[in-house]
Amino acid sequence: MEAINRLIYKLVDWVKNLGGVALVGMMTITTLDVTTRYFGHPIFGAVELVSFMATILLACAMPMTHVENGHVGVDLVVRLLSKRSQALIDTFTGFLSLILFSLICWQCVLYGQSMQKTGEVSMSLEFPSYIFVYVVAVAFGVLGLAIIPQLTRNLRTTFGKK
Amino acid sequence: MNPTLVGVIGIVVLILVFFTRMPVAYVMTMVGYVGFSYLVSGAAGLKLLSRDFYEVYSSYGLTIIPMFVFMGQLAFNAGISRRLYDSAYHFVGSYRGGLATATVCACTAFGAVSGSSPATAATMATVGLPEMKRYKYAPELSSGSVASGGGLGMLMPPSVVLIVYGILTEQSIGALFVAGILPAIFITFLFAVAIFVYCWKYPLQGPAGDKFTWGEKFRSLSKIGETLVVFLLVMGGLFTGIFTPTEAGGVGSAAVLLVALLRKQLSWKGFVKSINETLRTSCMVLLLIAGATVFGHFLAISRIPFNVASWVAELNMPAFAIVLMIMLVYLIGGCFIDALALIMLTIPIFYPIILNLGYDPIWFGIIIVLVTQMGVITPPVGINVYVVAGIAKDIRLETIFKGVLPFLIALIIGTIFLIAVPQITLWLPRLMY
């Protein structure tokens, strides 16, 4: 199990690095576009490029944000409970999250397939948009995987011996 | 079942599930998806998930968020917030309670780009608390100023909360930015007055610090010159229309990076940390927006926003009383939930009412930011206070709540004043737009 967990975290890390590259790319393209536009030669399709990179950035940041507890939650009540009750609640919500993200991953794959079939491309660069829908699908898949180590840990706390 | 009843049940379930500490964004997506599927069809609900998420993630308008967050993170990791603090200390540190005032001023000047008020409080707690301890400040005043000052960055441009409000309500982000400036300065001033009065009554809370000559004071300003230049570049370019809000964030990030590299203030480690923090904060904000979009579609289909708006119109209550009731919802809600999540959740319901009553949407945006800032420091559950307590392990929770009181009073007085005199908020945006 430990080996699988390590592999999952490695995957989360790898996906995060891709997001980081997209972030620096967004900043660079935006700045270059503003500068070159000043001299009358803007970068063609800069807005589209930045949107594509933002999609990669946001999708790829999801697993890492989940693992590092970066999301806003309300733990006023749960905090007052015993460790075991806390783990029970976390197990339950973990399962719900896993189902939710598996559904979104599956739906994004279907959405990407339908876009691929109709041959949808972006307006100026004519780049196939479905690729980015697949990126979002993969990211949700990794997010689902990233929930598993937490889930097994909570299950162990809930049902393990004191 | 009547769609509105389903909507009401959805909201109740949403609030109940919030208390399981499941991330707010996940809860909104889940309840929104189940409710939408129930009211329309299972297939439509599934489609809604993929469409809403992809649309939010690929929207060019929202790329402004990672750009501005990156700018703030680079500035923080290059030590700009520390230098701002230092400079503020040179000017006001020699007065009683001066360091607390410096903390509040640094919070405003930094204009906290971190996207969430608790994160700003955490940032300032790590910078300000050790300094104040060194100068023998009482924990009440030091922790109170950090917890309260954290909220000021939400008002000062560029503010992520205002960006999100602008996107949700289709208002000009530039106009919201300028609208925040005067109220932010006004509240900073009131905080300074609160600190002055508090220290005058309890002199041991904030003893006077070192005195500096005018030469030293102005020399300290030179260290923050680049902050001013970047601020002017970003805001100037935005208001003169040279670039769009997203481009302003991109150029701002590049400018901060350039300055930090030229002055050798940013290490590779700091750069990587900025990237990671930006990814995390942007993802947190954008996932909230995506969740709110899914939930918003469910609310729209349940017709709740429409019904609430017409119900309020039939109430025959004076407009002022309705605004006060809405404020009360934000104040109570702000005690439990992060300001950003709360605003995203409630805007679809309250915004049409405010428009119907004839209030200015820009003014309303500023006021709800102020009111949610009150919520985050109000006992018993102010989230900022818990954040500061988490960082300053040696300060008790009750002590921080006690320390927050003078600031809370100042904030209440300031908000009432800004509600009564909307011109303070609207003067600058009307002048420029």
PDB file of N, CA and C in Angstrom, chain A residues 16 19-20 23-24 26-27 30-31 33-34 37 47 51 54-55 57-58 61-62 64-66 68 70-72 74-79 86 89-90 93 97 100-101 103-104 106-108 111 129 133 140, chain B residues 18-24 26 29-30 33 46-47 49-51 53-54 57-58 60 63 66-67 70 242-243 247 250-251 253-254 257 271 275-276 278-280 282-284 286-287 336 338 381 386:
ATOM      1  N   LYS A  16       1.611  18.814 -10.744  1.00  0.00           N
ATOM      2  CA  LYS A  16       1.766  20.165 -10.192  1.00  0.00           C
ATOM      3  C   LYS A  16       2.860  20.932 -10.947  1.00  0.00           C
ATOM      4  N   GLY A  19       1.655  22.350 -14.035  1.00  0.00           N
ATOM      5  CA  GLY A  19       0.883  23.559 -13.745  1.00  0.00           C
ATOM      6  C   GLY A  19       1.791  24.758 -13.543  1.00  0.00           C
ATOM      7  N   GLY A  20       2.917  24.555 -12.856  1.00  0.00           N
ATOM      8  CA  GLY A  20       3.873  25.641 -12.611  1.00  0.00           C
ATOM      9  C   GLY A  20       4.457  26.181 -13.901  1.00  0.00           C
ATOM     10  N   LEU A  23       1.970  28.374 -15.542  1.00  0.00           N
ATOM     11  CA  LEU A  23       1.865  29.689 -14.890  1.00  0.00           C
ATOM     12  C   LEU A  23       2.937  30.641 -15.412  1.00  0.00           C
ATOM     13  N   VAL A  24       4.180  30.167 -15.434  1.00  0.00           N
ATOM     14  CA  VAL A  24       5.273  31.025 -15.921  1.00  0.00           C
ATOM     15  C   VAL A  24       5.047  31.357 -17.403  1.00  0.00           C
ATOM     16  N   MET A  26       2.155  31.663 -18.906  1.00  0.00           N
ATOM     17  CA  MET A  26       1.096  32.680 -18.992  1.00  0.00           C
ATOM     18  C   MET A  26       1.650  34.071 -18.780  1.00  0.00           C
ATOM     19  N   MET A  27       2.495  34.195 -17.740  1.00  0.00           N
ATOM     20  CA  MET A  27       3.058  35.503 -17.422  1.00  0.00           C
ATOM     21  C   MET A  27       3.934  35.993 -18.575  1.00  0.00           C
ATOM     22  N   THR A  30       1.817  36.932 -21.749  1.00  0.00           N
ATOM     23  CA  THR A  30       1.070  38.176 -21.533  1.00  0.00           C
ATOM     24  C   THR A  30       1.998  39.383 -21.630  1.00  0.00           C
ATOM     25  N   THR A  31       3.143  39.290 -20.951  1.00  0.00           N
ATOM     26  CA  THR A  31       4.070  40.426 -20.945  1.00  0.00           C
ATOM     27  C   THR A  31       4.629  40.684 -22.344  1.00  0.00           C
ATOM     28  N   ASP A  33       3.226  39.910 -25.145  1.00  0.00           N
ATOM     29  CA  ASP A  33       2.141  40.412 -25.993  1.00  0.00           C
ATOM     30  C   ASP A  33       1.935  41.907 -25.784  1.00  0.00           C
ATOM     31  N   VAL A  34       1.916  42.338 -24.506  1.00  0.00           N
ATOM     32  CA  VAL A  34       1.713  43.760 -24.210  1.00  0.00           C
ATOM     33  C   VAL A  34       2.875  44.583 -24.776  1.00  0.00           C
ATOM     34  N   ARG A  37       2.846  44.533 -28.650  1.00  0.00           N
ATOM     35  CA  ARG A  37       1.691  45.281 -29.157  1.00  0.00           C
ATOM     36  C   ARG A  37       1.999  46.771 -29.150  1.00  0.00           C
ATOM     37  N   VAL A  47      -4.384  35.650 -26.482  1.00  0.00           N
ATOM     38  CA  VAL A  47      -5.486  35.431 -25.539  1.00  0.00           C
ATOM     39  C   VAL A  47      -5.817  33.938 -25.452  1.00  0.00           C
ATOM     40  N   SER A  51      -5.453  31.390 -22.244  1.00  0.00           N
ATOM     41  CA  SER A  51      -6.587  30.597 -21.742  1.00  0.00           C
ATOM     42  C   SER A  51      -6.228  29.119 -21.669  1.00  0.00           C
ATOM     43  N   ALA A  54      -4.030  28.569 -18.768  1.00  0.00           N
ATOM     44  CA  ALA A  54      -4.781  28.677 -17.509  1.00  0.00           C
ATOM     45  C   ALA A  54      -5.536  27.376 -17.243  1.00  0.00           C
ATOM     46  N   THR A  55      -6.082  26.780 -18.300  1.00  0.00           N
ATOM     47  CA  THR A  55      -6.798  25.508 -18.121  1.00  0.00           C
ATOM     48  C   THR A  55      -5.841  24.455 -17.564  1.00  0.00           C
ATOM     49  N   LEU A  57      -3.007  24.991 -15.943  1.00  0.00           N
ATOM     50  CA  LEU A  57      -2.600  25.400 -14.593  1.00  0.00           C
ATOM     51  C   LEU A  57      -3.639  24.983 -13.560  1.00  0.00           C
ATOM     52  N   LEU A  58      -4.903  25.365 -13.811  1.00  0.00           N
ATOM     53  CA  LEU A  58      -5.944  25.144 -12.799  1.00  0.00           C
ATOM     54  C   LEU A  58      -6.219  23.663 -12.618  1.00  0.00           C
ATOM     55  N   ALA A  61      -3.371  21.975 -10.762  1.00  0.00           N
ATOM     56  CA  ALA A  61      -3.181  22.372  -9.366  1.00  0.00           C
ATOM     57  C   ALA A  61      -4.162  21.653  -8.442  1.00  0.00           C
ATOM     58  N   MET A  62      -5.208  21.062  -8.997  1.00  0.00           N
ATOM     59  CA  MET A  62      -6.256  20.459  -8.150  1.00  0.00           C
ATOM     60  C   MET A  62      -5.767  19.350  -7.221  1.00  0.00           C
ATOM     61  N   MET A  64      -2.793  18.659  -6.056  1.00  0.00           N
ATOM     62  CA  MET A  64      -1.871  19.177  -5.047  1.00  0.00           C
ATOM     63  C   MET A  64      -2.623  19.992  -3.992  1.00  0.00           C
ATOM     64  N   THR A  65      -3.576  20.819  -4.433  1.00  0.00           N
ATOM     65  CA  THR A  65      -4.332  21.635  -3.481  1.00  0.00           C
ATOM     66  C   THR A  65      -5.111  20.734  -2.526  1.00  0.00           C
ATOM     67  N   HIS A  66      -5.640  19.631  -3.056  1.00  0.00           N
ATOM     68  CA  HIS A  66      -6.376  18.710  -2.191  1.00  0.00           C
ATOM     69  C   HIS A  66      -5.438  18.066  -1.172  1.00  0.00           C
ATOM     70  N   GLU A  68      -2.618  19.057  -0.024  1.00  0.00           N
ATOM     71  CA  GLU A  68      -2.073  19.994   0.969  1.00  0.00           C
ATOM     72  C   GLU A  68      -3.161  20.716   1.760  1.00  0.00           C
ATOM     73  N   GLY A  70      -5.542  22.687   0.854  1.00  0.00           N
ATOM     74  CA  GLY A  70      -5.578  24.103   0.501  1.00  0.00           C
ATOM     75  C   GLY A  70      -6.980  24.659   0.347  1.00  0.00           C
ATOM     76  N   HIS A  71      -8.000  23.815   0.467  1.00  0.00           N
ATOM     77  CA  HIS A  71      -9.360  24.309   0.250  1.00  0.00           C
ATOM     78  C   HIS A  71      -9.985  24.857   1.522  1.00  0.00           C
ATOM     79  N   VAL A  72     -10.968  25.748   1.309  1.00  0.00           N
ATOM     80  CA  VAL A  72     -11.659  26.343   2.441  1.00  0.00           C
ATOM     81  C   VAL A  72     -12.714  25.366   2.955  1.00  0.00           C
ATOM     82  N   VAL A  74     -15.198  24.264   6.731  1.00  0.00           N
ATOM     83  CA  VAL A  74     -15.688  24.760   8.017  1.00  0.00           C
ATOM     84  C   VAL A  74     -15.470  23.668   9.053  1.00  0.00           C
ATOM     85  N   ASP A  75     -14.423  23.787   9.900  1.00  0.00           N
ATOM     86  CA  ASP A  75     -14.175  22.678  10.830  1.00  0.00           C
ATOM     87  C   ASP A  75     -14.474  23.042  12.281  1.00  0.00           C
ATOM     88  N   LEU A  76     -15.436  23.990  12.440  1.00  0.00           N
ATOM     89  CA  LEU A  76     -15.782  24.428  13.796  1.00  0.00           C
ATOM     90  C   LEU A  76     -16.353  23.306  14.641  1.00  0.00           C
ATOM     91  N   VAL A  77     -17.228  22.494  14.021  1.00  0.00           N
ATOM     92  CA  VAL A  77     -17.931  21.463  14.775  1.00  0.00           C
ATOM     93  C   VAL A  77     -17.078  20.204  14.868  1.00  0.00           C
ATOM     94  N   VAL A  78     -16.533  19.781  13.711  1.00  0.00           N
ATOM     95  CA  VAL A  78     -15.788  18.523  13.659  1.00  0.00           C
ATOM     96  C   VAL A  78     -14.603  18.552  14.626  1.00  0.00           C
ATOM     97  N   ARG A  79     -14.004  19.743  14.762  1.00  0.00           N
ATOM     98  CA  ARG A  79     -12.838  19.891  15.626  1.00  0.00           C
ATOM     99  C   ARG A  79     -13.113  19.464  17.066  1.00  0.00           C
ATOM    100  N   GLN A  86     -13.911  12.082  14.073  1.00  0.00           N
ATOM    101  CA  GLN A  86     -13.409  12.939  12.990  1.00  0.00           C
ATOM    102  C   GLN A  86     -13.047  12.094  11.782  1.00  0.00           C
ATOM    103  N   ILE A  89     -16.156  10.822   9.924  1.00  0.00           N
ATOM    104  CA  ILE A  89     -16.765  11.858   9.065  1.00  0.00           C
ATOM    105  C   ILE A  89     -15.904  12.074   7.817  1.00  0.00           C
ATOM    106  N   ASP A  90     -14.581  12.147   8.010  1.00  0.00           N
ATOM    107  CA  ASP A  90     -13.677  12.359   6.877  1.00  0.00           C
ATOM    108  C   ASP A  90     -13.728  11.194   5.889  1.00  0.00           C
ATOM    109  N   THR A  93     -17.019  11.773   3.860  1.00  0.00           N
ATOM    110  CA  THR A  93     -16.924  12.851   2.872  1.00  0.00           C
ATOM    111  C   THR A  93     -15.873  12.511   1.809  1.00  0.00           C
ATOM    112  N   SER A  97     -16.466  12.599  -2.162  1.00  0.00           N
ATOM    113  CA  SER A  97     -15.602  13.346  -3.083  1.00  0.00           C
ATOM    114  C   SER A  97     -15.092  12.429  -4.190  1.00  0.00           C
ATOM    115  N   LEU A 100     -17.761  11.879  -6.693  1.00  0.00           N
ATOM    116  CA  LEU A 100     -17.986  13.115  -7.457  1.00  0.00           C
ATOM    117  C   LEU A 100     -16.911  13.312  -8.524  1.00  0.00           C
ATOM    118  N   PHE A 101     -15.625  13.158  -8.132  1.00  0.00           N
ATOM    119  CA  PHE A 101     -14.556  13.428  -9.085  1.00  0.00           C
ATOM    120  C   PHE A 101     -14.449  12.347 -10.151  1.00  0.00           C
ATOM    121  N   LEU A 103     -17.040  10.905 -11.398  1.00  0.00           N
ATOM    122  CA  LEU A 103     -18.104  11.287 -12.332  1.00  0.00           C
ATOM    123  C   LEU A 103     -17.629  12.411 -13.258  1.00  0.00           C
ATOM    124  N   ILE A 104     -16.993  13.432 -12.679  1.00  0.00           N
ATOM    125  CA  ILE A 104     -16.551  14.559 -13.502  1.00  0.00           C
ATOM    126  C   ILE A 104     -15.493  14.091 -14.500  1.00  0.00           C
ATOM    127  N   TRP A 106     -15.103  11.100 -15.825  1.00  0.00           N
ATOM    128  CA  TRP A 106     -15.778  10.323 -16.872  1.00  0.00           C
ATOM    129  C   TRP A 106     -16.522  11.258 -17.837  1.00  0.00           C
ATOM    130  N   GLN A 107     -17.232  12.265 -17.281  1.00  0.00           N
ATOM    131  CA  GLN A 107     -17.993  13.187 -18.121  1.00  0.00           C
ATOM    132  C   GLN A 107     -17.080  14.035 -19.004  1.00  0.00           C
ATOM    133  N   CYS A 108     -15.917  14.404 -18.481  1.00  0.00           N
ATOM    134  CA  CYS A 108     -14.983  15.204 -19.285  1.00  0.00           C
ATOM    135  C   CYS A 108     -14.448  14.365 -20.445  1.00  0.00           C
ATOM    136  N   TYR A 111     -17.165  14.401 -22.952  1.00  0.00           N
ATOM    137  CA  TYR A 111     -17.249  15.740 -23.538  1.00  0.00           C
ATOM    138  C   TYR A 111     -16.125  15.935 -24.558  1.00  0.00           C
ATOM    139  N   SER A 129      -9.606  22.102 -29.399  1.00  0.00           N
ATOM    140  CA  SER A 129      -9.868  22.397 -27.978  1.00  0.00           C
ATOM    141  C   SER A 129     -10.024  21.132 -27.148  1.00  0.00           C
ATOM    142  N   VAL A 133      -9.839  19.539 -22.786  1.00  0.00           N
ATOM    143  CA  VAL A 133     -10.883  18.866 -22.018  1.00  0.00           C
ATOM    144  C   VAL A 133     -10.310  17.552 -21.470  1.00  0.00           C
ATOM    145  N   PHE A 140      -8.727  15.416 -13.063  1.00  0.00           N
ATOM    146  CA  PHE A 140      -9.745  14.923 -12.128  1.00  0.00           C
ATOM    147  C   PHE A 140      -9.470  13.464 -11.755  1.00  0.00           C
TER     148      PHE A 140
ATOM    149  N   PHE B  18     -21.651  21.543   5.017  1.00  0.00           N
ATOM    150  CA  PHE B  18     -20.516  22.429   5.299  1.00  0.00           C
ATOM    151  C   PHE B  18     -19.851  22.052   6.621  1.00  0.00           C
ATOM    152  N   PHE B  19     -20.686  21.717   7.604  1.00  0.00           N
ATOM    153  CA  PHE B  19     -20.161  21.470   8.942  1.00  0.00           C
ATOM    154  C   PHE B  19     -19.431  20.133   9.085  1.00  0.00           C
ATOM    155  N   THR B  20     -19.349  19.353   7.997  1.00  0.00           N
ATOM    156  CA  THR B  20     -18.550  18.128   8.063  1.00  0.00           C
ATOM    157  C   THR B  20     -17.090  18.431   7.699  1.00  0.00           C
ATOM    158  N   ARG B  21     -16.787  19.701   7.464  1.00  0.00           N
ATOM    159  CA  ARG B  21     -15.486  20.237   7.024  1.00  0.00           C
ATOM    160  C   ARG B  21     -15.065  19.728   5.655  1.00  0.00           C
ATOM    161  N   MET B  22     -16.002  19.183   4.885  1.00  0.00           N
ATOM    162  CA  MET B  22     -15.719  18.865   3.481  1.00  0.00           C
ATOM    163  C   MET B  22     -15.485  20.221   2.792  1.00  0.00           C
ATOM    164  N   PRO B  23     -14.483  20.323   1.909  1.00  0.00           N
ATOM    165  CA  PRO B  23     -14.227  21.620   1.281  1.00  0.00           C
ATOM    166  C   PRO B  23     -15.508  22.233   0.692  1.00  0.00           C
ATOM    167  N   VAL B  24     -15.682  23.537   0.954  1.00  0.00           N
ATOM    168  CA  VAL B  24     -16.888  24.246   0.527  1.00  0.00           C
ATOM    169  C   VAL B  24     -17.139  24.074  -0.974  1.00  0.00           C
ATOM    170  N   TYR B  26     -16.300  21.584  -2.946  1.00  0.00           N
ATOM    171  CA  TYR B  26     -16.784  20.238  -3.250  1.00  0.00           C
ATOM    172  C   TYR B  26     -18.270  20.125  -2.904  1.00  0.00           C
ATOM    173  N   THR B  29     -20.496  21.834  -5.439  1.00  0.00           N
ATOM    174  CA  THR B  29     -20.589  21.051  -6.676  1.00  0.00           C
ATOM    175  C   THR B  29     -21.532  19.868  -6.475  1.00  0.00           C
ATOM    176  N   MET B  30     -21.337  19.162  -5.373  1.00  0.00           N
ATOM    177  CA  MET B  30     -22.105  17.946  -5.134  1.00  0.00           C
ATOM    178  C   MET B  30     -23.599  18.252  -4.984  1.00  0.00           C
ATOM    179  N   TYR B  33     -25.101  19.526  -8.225  1.00  0.00           N
ATOM    180  CA  TYR B  33     -25.269  18.447  -9.210  1.00  0.00           C
ATOM    181  C   TYR B  33     -26.479  17.575  -8.872  1.00  0.00           C
ATOM    182  N   LEU B  46     -25.183  15.313 -15.234  1.00  0.00           N
ATOM    183  CA  LEU B  46     -23.827  14.857 -15.555  1.00  0.00           C
ATOM    184  C   LEU B  46     -23.166  15.795 -16.558  1.00  0.00           C
ATOM    185  N   LYS B  47     -23.951  16.191 -17.576  1.00  0.00           N
ATOM    186  CA  LYS B  47     -23.416  17.103 -18.593  1.00  0.00           C
ATOM    187  C   LYS B  47     -23.021  18.429 -17.970  1.00  0.00           C
ATOM    188  N   LEU B  49     -21.858  19.046 -15.081  1.00  0.00           N
ATOM    189  CA  LEU B  49     -20.571  18.964 -14.377  1.00  0.00           C
ATOM    190  C   LEU B  49     -19.407  19.262 -15.312  1.00  0.00           C
ATOM    191  N   SER B  50     -19.341  18.498 -16.429  1.00  0.00           N
ATOM    192  CA  SER B  50     -18.180  18.671 -17.312  1.00  0.00           C
ATOM    193  C   SER B  50     -18.189  20.050 -17.970  1.00  0.00           C
ATOM    194  N   ARG B  51     -19.371  20.512 -18.413  1.00  0.00           N
ATOM    195  CA  ARG B  51     -19.453  21.806 -19.098  1.00  0.00           C
ATOM    196  C   ARG B  51     -19.060  22.955 -18.161  1.00  0.00           C
ATOM    197  N   PHE B  53     -17.283  22.955 -15.356  1.00  0.00           N
ATOM    198  CA  PHE B  53     -15.876  22.957 -14.956  1.00  0.00           C
ATOM    199  C   PHE B  53     -14.973  23.400 -16.097  1.00  0.00           C
ATOM    200  N   TYR B  54     -15.222  22.850 -17.293  1.00  0.00           N
ATOM    201  CA  TYR B  54     -14.346  23.218 -18.403  1.00  0.00           C
ATOM    202  C   TYR B  54     -14.497  24.701 -18.733  1.00  0.00           C
ATOM    203  N   TYR B  57     -12.621  26.789 -16.131  1.00  0.00           N
ATOM    204  CA  TYR B  57     -11.168  26.628 -16.232  1.00  0.00           C
ATOM    205  C   TYR B  57     -10.588  27.238 -17.506  1.00  0.00           C
ATOM    206  N   SER B  58     -11.399  27.328 -18.562  1.00  0.00           N
ATOM    207  CA  SER B  58     -10.832  27.836 -19.818  1.00  0.00           C
ATOM    208  C   SER B  58     -11.242  29.285 -20.079  1.00  0.00           C
ATOM    209  N   TYR B  60     -11.057  33.113 -20.264  1.00  0.00           N
ATOM    210  CA  TYR B  60      -9.957  34.078 -20.273  1.00  0.00           C
ATOM    211  C   TYR B  60     -10.142  35.106 -19.161  1.00  0.00           C
ATOM    212  N   THR B  63      -8.499  34.290 -15.919  1.00  0.00           N
ATOM    213  CA  THR B  63      -7.039  34.137 -15.849  1.00  0.00           C
ATOM    214  C   THR B  63      -6.412  35.271 -15.039  1.00  0.00           C
ATOM    215  N   PRO B  66      -5.004  33.909 -11.254  1.00  0.00           N
ATOM    216  CA  PRO B  66      -3.635  33.425 -11.035  1.00  0.00           C
ATOM    217  C   PRO B  66      -2.587  34.508 -11.266  1.00  0.00           C
ATOM    218  N   MET B  67      -2.847  35.430 -12.210  1.00  0.00           N
ATOM    219  CA  MET B  67      -1.843  36.456 -12.502  1.00  0.00           C
ATOM    220  C   MET B  67      -1.616  37.383 -11.302  1.00  0.00           C
ATOM    221  N   PHE B  70      -0.050  35.555  -8.343  1.00  0.00           N
ATOM    222  CA  PHE B  70       1.385  35.333  -8.588  1.00  0.00           C
ATOM    223  C   PHE B  70       2.171  36.599  -8.244  1.00  0.00           C
ATOM    224  N   ILE B 242      -4.270  50.814 -21.441  1.00  0.00           N
ATOM    225  CA  ILE B 242      -3.162  50.233 -22.198  1.00  0.00           C
ATOM    226  C   ILE B 242      -3.254  48.717 -22.148  1.00  0.00           C
ATOM    227  N   PHE B 243      -3.643  48.186 -20.973  1.00  0.00           N
ATOM    228  CA  PHE B 243      -3.883  46.759 -20.938  1.00  0.00           C
ATOM    229  C   PHE B 243      -5.118  46.367 -20.138  1.00  0.00           C
ATOM    230  N   GLU B 247      -3.932  41.314 -18.285  1.00  0.00           N
ATOM    231  CA  GLU B 247      -2.596  41.750 -18.707  1.00  0.00           C
ATOM    232  C   GLU B 247      -1.907  42.544 -17.611  1.00  0.00           C
ATOM    233  N   GLY B 250      -0.367  40.087 -15.358  1.00  0.00           N
ATOM    234  CA  GLY B 250       0.799  39.455 -15.981  1.00  0.00           C
ATOM    235  C   GLY B 250       1.997  40.386 -15.987  1.00  0.00           C
ATOM    236  N   VAL B 251       1.759  41.638 -16.419  1.00  0.00           N
ATOM    237  CA  VAL B 251       2.852  42.614 -16.471  1.00  0.00           C
ATOM    238  C   VAL B 251       3.353  42.912 -15.055  1.00  0.00           C
ATOM    239  N   SER B 253       3.311  40.900 -12.445  1.00  0.00           N
ATOM    240  CA  SER B 253       4.130  39.769 -11.984  1.00  0.00           C
ATOM    241  C   SER B 253       5.520  39.857 -12.575  1.00  0.00           C
ATOM    242  N   ALA B 254       5.581  40.110 -13.893  1.00  0.00           N
ATOM    243  CA  ALA B 254       6.880  40.187 -14.560  1.00  0.00           C
ATOM    244  C   ALA B 254       7.704  41.329 -13.981  1.00  0.00           C
ATOM    245  N   LEU B 257       9.011  40.401 -10.559  1.00  0.00           N
ATOM    246  CA  LEU B 257      10.061  39.396 -10.738  1.00  0.00           C
ATOM    247  C   LEU B 257      11.362  40.065 -11.180  1.00  0.00           C
ATOM    248  N   PHE B 271      11.250  31.559  -5.496  1.00  0.00           N
ATOM    249  CA  PHE B 271      10.522  31.565  -6.772  1.00  0.00           C
ATOM    250  C   PHE B 271       9.614  30.344  -6.865  1.00  0.00           C
ATOM    251  N   ILE B 275       5.453  30.021  -6.936  1.00  0.00           N
ATOM    252  CA  ILE B 275       4.667  29.273  -7.927  1.00  0.00           C
ATOM    253  C   ILE B 275       3.709  28.316  -7.215  1.00  0.00           C
ATOM    254  N   ASN B 276       4.222  27.563  -6.252  1.00  0.00           N
ATOM    255  CA  ASN B 276       3.370  26.594  -5.557  1.00  0.00           C
ATOM    256  C   ASN B 276       2.215  27.262  -4.831  1.00  0.00           C
ATOM    257  N   THR B 278       0.898  30.113  -5.560  1.00  0.00           N
ATOM    258  CA  THR B 278      -0.033  30.640  -6.559  1.00  0.00           C
ATOM    259  C   THR B 278      -0.943  29.540  -7.087  1.00  0.00           C
ATOM    260  N   LEU B 279      -0.348  28.372  -7.371  1.00  0.00           N
ATOM    261  CA  LEU B 279      -1.152  27.258  -7.865  1.00  0.00           C
ATOM    262  C   LEU B 279      -2.229  26.921  -6.837  1.00  0.00           C
ATOM    263  N   ARG B 280      -1.805  26.860  -5.579  1.00  0.00           N
ATOM    264  CA  ARG B 280      -2.747  26.436  -4.549  1.00  0.00           C
ATOM    265  C   ARG B 280      -3.869  27.456  -4.366  1.00  0.00           C
ATOM    266  N   SER B 282      -4.865  29.897  -6.440  1.00  0.00           N
ATOM    267  CA  SER B 282      -5.707  30.033  -7.636  1.00  0.00           C
ATOM    268  C   SER B 282      -6.657  28.869  -7.742  1.00  0.00           C
ATOM    269  N   CYS B 283      -6.154  27.668  -7.466  1.00  0.00           N
ATOM    270  CA  CYS B 283      -6.997  26.490  -7.564  1.00  0.00           C
ATOM    271  C   CYS B 283      -8.119  26.564  -6.543  1.00  0.00           C
ATOM    272  N   MET B 284      -7.781  27.008  -5.330  1.00  0.00           N
ATOM    273  CA  MET B 284      -8.790  27.138  -4.283  1.00  0.00           C
ATOM    274  C   MET B 284      -9.897  28.100  -4.739  1.00  0.00           C
ATOM    275  N   LEU B 286     -10.590  29.215  -7.902  1.00  0.00           N
ATOM    276  CA  LEU B 286     -11.288  28.810  -9.135  1.00  0.00           C
ATOM    277  C   LEU B 286     -12.215  27.620  -8.907  1.00  0.00           C
ATOM    278  N   LEU B 287     -11.813  26.720  -8.019  1.00  0.00           N
ATOM    279  CA  LEU B 287     -12.680  25.585  -7.723  1.00  0.00           C
ATOM    280  C   LEU B 287     -13.939  26.080  -6.992  1.00  0.00           C
ATOM    281  N   PHE B 336     -18.588  32.184   9.911  1.00  0.00           N
ATOM    282  CA  PHE B 336     -18.387  30.749   9.702  1.00  0.00           C
ATOM    283  C   PHE B 336     -17.546  30.436   8.474  1.00  0.00           C
ATOM    284  N   ASP B 338     -15.306  31.554   4.857  1.00  0.00           N
ATOM    285  CA  ASP B 338     -14.402  32.487   4.202  1.00  0.00           C
ATOM    286  C   ASP B 338     -15.217  33.482   3.365  1.00  0.00           C
ATOM    287  N   VAL B 381     -16.621  32.805  16.532  1.00  0.00           N
ATOM    288  CA  VAL B 381     -16.064  31.908  15.532  1.00  0.00           C
ATOM    289  C   VAL B 381     -15.269  32.605  14.426  1.00  0.00           C
ATOM    290  N   TYR B 386      -8.780  32.479  14.609  1.00  0.00           N
ATOM    291  CA  TYR B 386      -8.295  31.113  14.734  1.00  0.00           C
ATOM    292  C   TYR B 386      -6.984  30.915  13.978  1.00  0.00           C
TER     293      TYR B 386
END
